[in-house]
Short mmCIF file of C-alpha atoms in Angstrom, two decimals:
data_model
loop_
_atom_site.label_atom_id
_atom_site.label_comp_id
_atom_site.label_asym_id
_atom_site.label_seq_id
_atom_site.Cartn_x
_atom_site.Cartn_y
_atom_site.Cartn_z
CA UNK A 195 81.59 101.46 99.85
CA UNK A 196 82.93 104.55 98.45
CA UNK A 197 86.30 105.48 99.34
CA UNK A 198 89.02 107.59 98.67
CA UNK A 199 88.05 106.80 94.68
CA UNK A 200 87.48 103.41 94.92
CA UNK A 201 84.16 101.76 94.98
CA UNK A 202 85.15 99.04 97.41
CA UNK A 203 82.48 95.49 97.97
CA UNK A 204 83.92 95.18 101.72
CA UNK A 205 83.15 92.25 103.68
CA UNK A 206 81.87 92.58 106.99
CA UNK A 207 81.36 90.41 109.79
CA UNK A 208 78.56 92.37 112.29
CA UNK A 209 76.81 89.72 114.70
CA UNK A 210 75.40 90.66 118.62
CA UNK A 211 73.76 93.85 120.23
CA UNK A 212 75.46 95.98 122.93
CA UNK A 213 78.27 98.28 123.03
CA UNK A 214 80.33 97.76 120.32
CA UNK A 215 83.60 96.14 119.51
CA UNK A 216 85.50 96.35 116.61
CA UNK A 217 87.96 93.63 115.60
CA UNK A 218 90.76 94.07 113.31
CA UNK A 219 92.75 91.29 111.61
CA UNK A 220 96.34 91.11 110.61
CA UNK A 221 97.89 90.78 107.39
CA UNK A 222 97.03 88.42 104.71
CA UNK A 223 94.27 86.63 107.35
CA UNK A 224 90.93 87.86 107.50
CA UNK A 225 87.46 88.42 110.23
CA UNK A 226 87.18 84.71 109.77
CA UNK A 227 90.32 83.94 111.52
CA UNK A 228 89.02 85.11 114.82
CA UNK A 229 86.05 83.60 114.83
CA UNK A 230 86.57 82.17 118.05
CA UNK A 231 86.89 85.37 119.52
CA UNK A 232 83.79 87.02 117.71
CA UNK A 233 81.84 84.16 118.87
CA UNK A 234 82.78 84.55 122.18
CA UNK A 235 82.34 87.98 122.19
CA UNK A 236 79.02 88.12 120.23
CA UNK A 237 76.24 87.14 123.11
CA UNK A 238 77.08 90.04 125.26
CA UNK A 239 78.37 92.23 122.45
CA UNK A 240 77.96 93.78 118.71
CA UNK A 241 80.58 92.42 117.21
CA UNK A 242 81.99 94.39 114.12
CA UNK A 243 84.79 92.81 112.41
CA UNK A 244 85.75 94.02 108.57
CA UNK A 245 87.89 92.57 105.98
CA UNK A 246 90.24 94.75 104.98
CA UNK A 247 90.23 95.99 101.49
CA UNK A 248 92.56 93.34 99.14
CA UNK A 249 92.05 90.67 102.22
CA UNK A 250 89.51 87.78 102.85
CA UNK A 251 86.66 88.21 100.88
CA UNK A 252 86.81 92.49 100.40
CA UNK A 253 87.96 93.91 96.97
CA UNK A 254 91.38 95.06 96.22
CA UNK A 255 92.09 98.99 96.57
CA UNK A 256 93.64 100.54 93.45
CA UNK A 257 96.38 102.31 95.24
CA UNK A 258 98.59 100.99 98.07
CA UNK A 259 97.51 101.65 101.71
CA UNK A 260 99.63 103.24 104.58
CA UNK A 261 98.91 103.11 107.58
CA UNK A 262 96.32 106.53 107.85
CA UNK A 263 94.65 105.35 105.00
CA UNK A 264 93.83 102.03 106.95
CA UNK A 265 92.40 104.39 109.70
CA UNK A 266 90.67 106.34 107.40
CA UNK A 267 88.97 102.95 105.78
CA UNK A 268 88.20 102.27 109.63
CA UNK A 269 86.68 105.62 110.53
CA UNK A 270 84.20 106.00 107.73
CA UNK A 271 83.26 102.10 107.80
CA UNK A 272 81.71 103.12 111.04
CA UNK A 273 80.48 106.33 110.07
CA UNK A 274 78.07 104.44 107.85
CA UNK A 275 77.29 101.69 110.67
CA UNK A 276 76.53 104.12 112.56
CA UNK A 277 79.09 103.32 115.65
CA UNK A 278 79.66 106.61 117.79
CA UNK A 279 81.86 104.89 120.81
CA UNK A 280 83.54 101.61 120.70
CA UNK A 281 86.76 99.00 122.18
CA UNK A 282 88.90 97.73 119.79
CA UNK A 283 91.03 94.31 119.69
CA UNK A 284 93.88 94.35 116.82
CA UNK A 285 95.81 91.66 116.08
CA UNK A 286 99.34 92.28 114.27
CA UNK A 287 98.77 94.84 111.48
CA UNK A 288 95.04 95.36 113.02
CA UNK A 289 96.50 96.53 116.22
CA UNK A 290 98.70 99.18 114.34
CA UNK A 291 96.34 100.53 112.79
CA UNK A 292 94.29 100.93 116.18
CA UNK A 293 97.93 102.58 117.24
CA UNK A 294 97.53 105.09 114.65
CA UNK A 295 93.57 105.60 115.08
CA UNK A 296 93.87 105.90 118.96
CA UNK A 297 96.65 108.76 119.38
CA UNK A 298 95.10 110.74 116.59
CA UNK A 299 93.78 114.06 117.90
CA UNK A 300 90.32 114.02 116.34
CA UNK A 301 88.28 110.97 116.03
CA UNK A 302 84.70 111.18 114.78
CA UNK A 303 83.86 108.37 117.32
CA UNK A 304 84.77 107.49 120.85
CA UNK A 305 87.49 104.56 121.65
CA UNK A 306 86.61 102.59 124.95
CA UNK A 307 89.01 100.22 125.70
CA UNK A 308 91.77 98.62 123.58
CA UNK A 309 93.54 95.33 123.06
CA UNK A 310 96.38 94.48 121.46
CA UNK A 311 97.45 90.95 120.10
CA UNK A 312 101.08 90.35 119.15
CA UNK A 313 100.53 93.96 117.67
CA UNK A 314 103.09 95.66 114.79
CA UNK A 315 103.76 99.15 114.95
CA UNK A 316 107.68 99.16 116.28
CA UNK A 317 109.84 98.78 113.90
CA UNK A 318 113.37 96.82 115.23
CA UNK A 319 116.85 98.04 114.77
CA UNK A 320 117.61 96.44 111.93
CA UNK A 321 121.07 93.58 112.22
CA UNK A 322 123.46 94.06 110.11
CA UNK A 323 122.99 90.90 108.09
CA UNK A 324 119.41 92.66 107.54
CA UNK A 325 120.80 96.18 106.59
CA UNK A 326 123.80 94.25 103.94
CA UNK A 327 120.25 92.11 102.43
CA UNK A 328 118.13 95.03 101.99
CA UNK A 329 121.25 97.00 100.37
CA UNK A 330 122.03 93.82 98.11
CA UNK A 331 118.29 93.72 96.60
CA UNK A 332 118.48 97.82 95.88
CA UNK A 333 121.40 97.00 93.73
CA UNK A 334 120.33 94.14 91.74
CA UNK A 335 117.05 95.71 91.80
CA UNK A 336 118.83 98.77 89.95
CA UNK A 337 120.38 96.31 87.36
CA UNK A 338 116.91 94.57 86.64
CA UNK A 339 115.47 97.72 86.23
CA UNK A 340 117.46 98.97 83.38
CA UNK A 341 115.83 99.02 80.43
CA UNK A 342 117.56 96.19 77.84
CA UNK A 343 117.90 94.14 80.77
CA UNK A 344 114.42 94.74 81.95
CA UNK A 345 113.50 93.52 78.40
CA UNK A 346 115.54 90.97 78.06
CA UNK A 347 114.54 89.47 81.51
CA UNK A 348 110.66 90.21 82.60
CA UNK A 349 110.44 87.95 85.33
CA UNK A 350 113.81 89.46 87.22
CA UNK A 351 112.96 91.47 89.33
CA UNK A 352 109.14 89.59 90.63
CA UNK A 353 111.86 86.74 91.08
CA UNK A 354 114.46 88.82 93.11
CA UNK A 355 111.52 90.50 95.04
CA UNK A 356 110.08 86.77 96.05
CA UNK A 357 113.92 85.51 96.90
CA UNK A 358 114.47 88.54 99.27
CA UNK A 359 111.21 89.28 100.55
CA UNK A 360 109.38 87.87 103.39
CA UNK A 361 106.85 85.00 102.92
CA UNK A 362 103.68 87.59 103.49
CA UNK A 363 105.40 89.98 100.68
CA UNK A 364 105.83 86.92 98.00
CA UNK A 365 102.55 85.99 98.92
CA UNK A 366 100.89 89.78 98.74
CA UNK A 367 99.63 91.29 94.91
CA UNK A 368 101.43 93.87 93.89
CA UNK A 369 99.33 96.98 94.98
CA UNK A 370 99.61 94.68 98.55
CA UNK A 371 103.22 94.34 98.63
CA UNK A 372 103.85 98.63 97.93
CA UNK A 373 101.52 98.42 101.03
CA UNK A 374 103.55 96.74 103.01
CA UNK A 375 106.28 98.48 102.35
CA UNK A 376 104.77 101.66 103.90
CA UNK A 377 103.90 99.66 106.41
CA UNK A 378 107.30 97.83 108.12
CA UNK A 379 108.82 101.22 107.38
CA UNK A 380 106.48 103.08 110.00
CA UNK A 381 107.59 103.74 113.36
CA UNK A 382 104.31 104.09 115.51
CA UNK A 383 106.44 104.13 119.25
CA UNK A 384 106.87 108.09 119.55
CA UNK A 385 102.58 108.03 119.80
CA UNK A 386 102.18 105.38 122.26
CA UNK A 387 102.12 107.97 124.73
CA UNK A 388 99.06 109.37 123.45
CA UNK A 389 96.71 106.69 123.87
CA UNK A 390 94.69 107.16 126.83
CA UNK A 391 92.11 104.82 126.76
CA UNK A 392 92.63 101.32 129.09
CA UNK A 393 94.95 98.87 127.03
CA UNK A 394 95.42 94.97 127.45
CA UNK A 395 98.62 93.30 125.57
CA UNK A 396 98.28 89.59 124.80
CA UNK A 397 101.44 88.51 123.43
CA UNK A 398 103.19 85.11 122.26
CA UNK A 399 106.65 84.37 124.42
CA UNK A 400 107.91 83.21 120.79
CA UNK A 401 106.30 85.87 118.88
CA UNK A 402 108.92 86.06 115.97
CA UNK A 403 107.29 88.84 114.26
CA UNK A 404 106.49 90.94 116.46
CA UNK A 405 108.70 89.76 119.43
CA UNK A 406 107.90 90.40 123.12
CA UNK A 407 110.20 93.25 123.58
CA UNK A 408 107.57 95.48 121.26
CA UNK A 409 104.92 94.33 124.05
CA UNK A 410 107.30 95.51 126.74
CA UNK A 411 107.99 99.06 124.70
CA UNK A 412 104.44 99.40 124.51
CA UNK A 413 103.44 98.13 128.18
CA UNK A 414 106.28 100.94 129.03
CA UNK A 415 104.83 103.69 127.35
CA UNK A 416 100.77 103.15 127.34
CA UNK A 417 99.78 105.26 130.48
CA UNK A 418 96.94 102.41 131.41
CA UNK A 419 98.49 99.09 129.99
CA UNK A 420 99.02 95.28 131.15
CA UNK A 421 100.43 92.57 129.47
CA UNK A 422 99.72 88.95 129.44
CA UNK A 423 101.93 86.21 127.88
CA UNK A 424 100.98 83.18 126.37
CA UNK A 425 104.22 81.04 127.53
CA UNK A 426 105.41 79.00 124.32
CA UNK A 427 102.79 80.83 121.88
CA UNK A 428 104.21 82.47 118.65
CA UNK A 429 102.59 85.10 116.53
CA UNK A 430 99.27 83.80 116.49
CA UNK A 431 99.45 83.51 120.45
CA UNK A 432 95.02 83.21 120.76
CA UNK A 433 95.11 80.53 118.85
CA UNK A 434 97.88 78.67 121.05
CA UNK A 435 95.56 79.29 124.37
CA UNK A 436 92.28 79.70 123.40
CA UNK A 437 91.10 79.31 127.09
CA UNK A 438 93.41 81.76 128.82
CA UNK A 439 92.68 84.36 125.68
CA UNK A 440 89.01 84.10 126.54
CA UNK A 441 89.07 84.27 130.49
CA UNK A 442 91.63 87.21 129.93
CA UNK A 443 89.50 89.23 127.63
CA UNK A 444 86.34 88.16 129.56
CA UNK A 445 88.06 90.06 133.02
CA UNK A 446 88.85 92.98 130.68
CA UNK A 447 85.56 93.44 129.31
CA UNK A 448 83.75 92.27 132.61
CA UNK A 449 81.47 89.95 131.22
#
């Protein structure tokens, strides 16, 4: 797939026949993950569910991803599969990027319905133990990075980035990690309002990532939203009820 520059070998998961639904993963997982959704899903529905680019078994972009770029990826993927109208279901970074695609202005395709599982998009206030961390690694980051020192010590500042950064940035490439960056850093509550379409929250009570107060925001300002919590789940809150997840999304699709 050609895209943006790149010549991309994406991975795509695309099983059942009916009106479409598109399921997007979360960082560092991949379609695979979910497979107990898309096989849920699949015998009443065509079930579309990429890898994105640098994750599961889809090629690394050459340049690091924000958050339209991820929509873009999204939009012509189903320009070429044809899709016209569909529902998405986004879990964590997946459901910010269906944030983003949903209060855009101009989609090429039509958006149904929408779910959202332990989604990111908020960013939190940060504590000040956060804010004196992050200021910390920018100045040691501005030591490592001068030149004789640089030379003198290679593996500084991969080392101080891996010491202060979460475990999904150690464990992200390079190109991945500039990603992320973009990512955390974008604030996707002032277009919450704009999504029209009818939108179910499934949240963990323990979600530590994304916590539940992000699920209230965005119950709050979704004009057509519900939320259901998954008592004692954490981020991955589907995989804590896997019952409950499928009768809830079964009443939401109607099947």
């Amino acid at each position: 797939m050609d895209f943006k520059g790149d010549t991309l070998d994406v991975n795509v998961v695309d099983e059942g026949e009916g009106d479409v639904i598109v399921l997007l993963h979360g960082w560092l997982a991949s379609a695979e993950v979910y497979r107990s959704i898309i096989n849920m899903l699949r015998g009443n529905f065509r079930v579309i569910a990429p890898d994105f680019p640098g994750f599961g078994k889809s090629t690394e972009p050459s340049f690091a991803y924000d958050v339209e770029d991820y929509c873009d990826f999204v939009a012509e993927l189903l320009r070429r599969l044809n899709v016209s109208k569909a529902s998405f279901i986004g879990h964590s970074h997946g459901g910010r990027v269906i944030i983003a695609l949903a209060s855009r202005e101009n989609l090429p395709f039509e958006i149904s319905k929408i779910v959202l599982i332990d989604s990111a998009g908020i960013v939190s206030k940060k504590s000040l133990s956060k804010r004196a961390k992050i200021r910390t690694f920018k100045i040691l980051k501005k030591i490592v990075l001068i030149k004789p020192v640089r030379k003198a010590f290679p593996e500084a500042l991969p080392h101080l980035r891996k010491v202060f950064g979460s475990a999904d940035y150690a464990s992200s490439s390079e190109t991945l990690q500039k990603s992320m960056v973009k990512l955390v850093n974008t604030d996707l509550s002032s277009r919450l309002h704009l999504i029209k379409q009818p939108t179910l929250l499934i949240w963990g009570e323990n979600d530590d990532a994304t916590p539940l107060s992000h699920a209230k925001i965005m119950e709050k300002e979704i004009p057509d939203a519900g939320l259901v919590v998954i008592k004692g789940a954490g981020h991955f809150s589907f995989t804590s009820d896997i019952p409950l997840t499928e009768r809830v999304l079964r009443s939401f699709f109607n099947f």
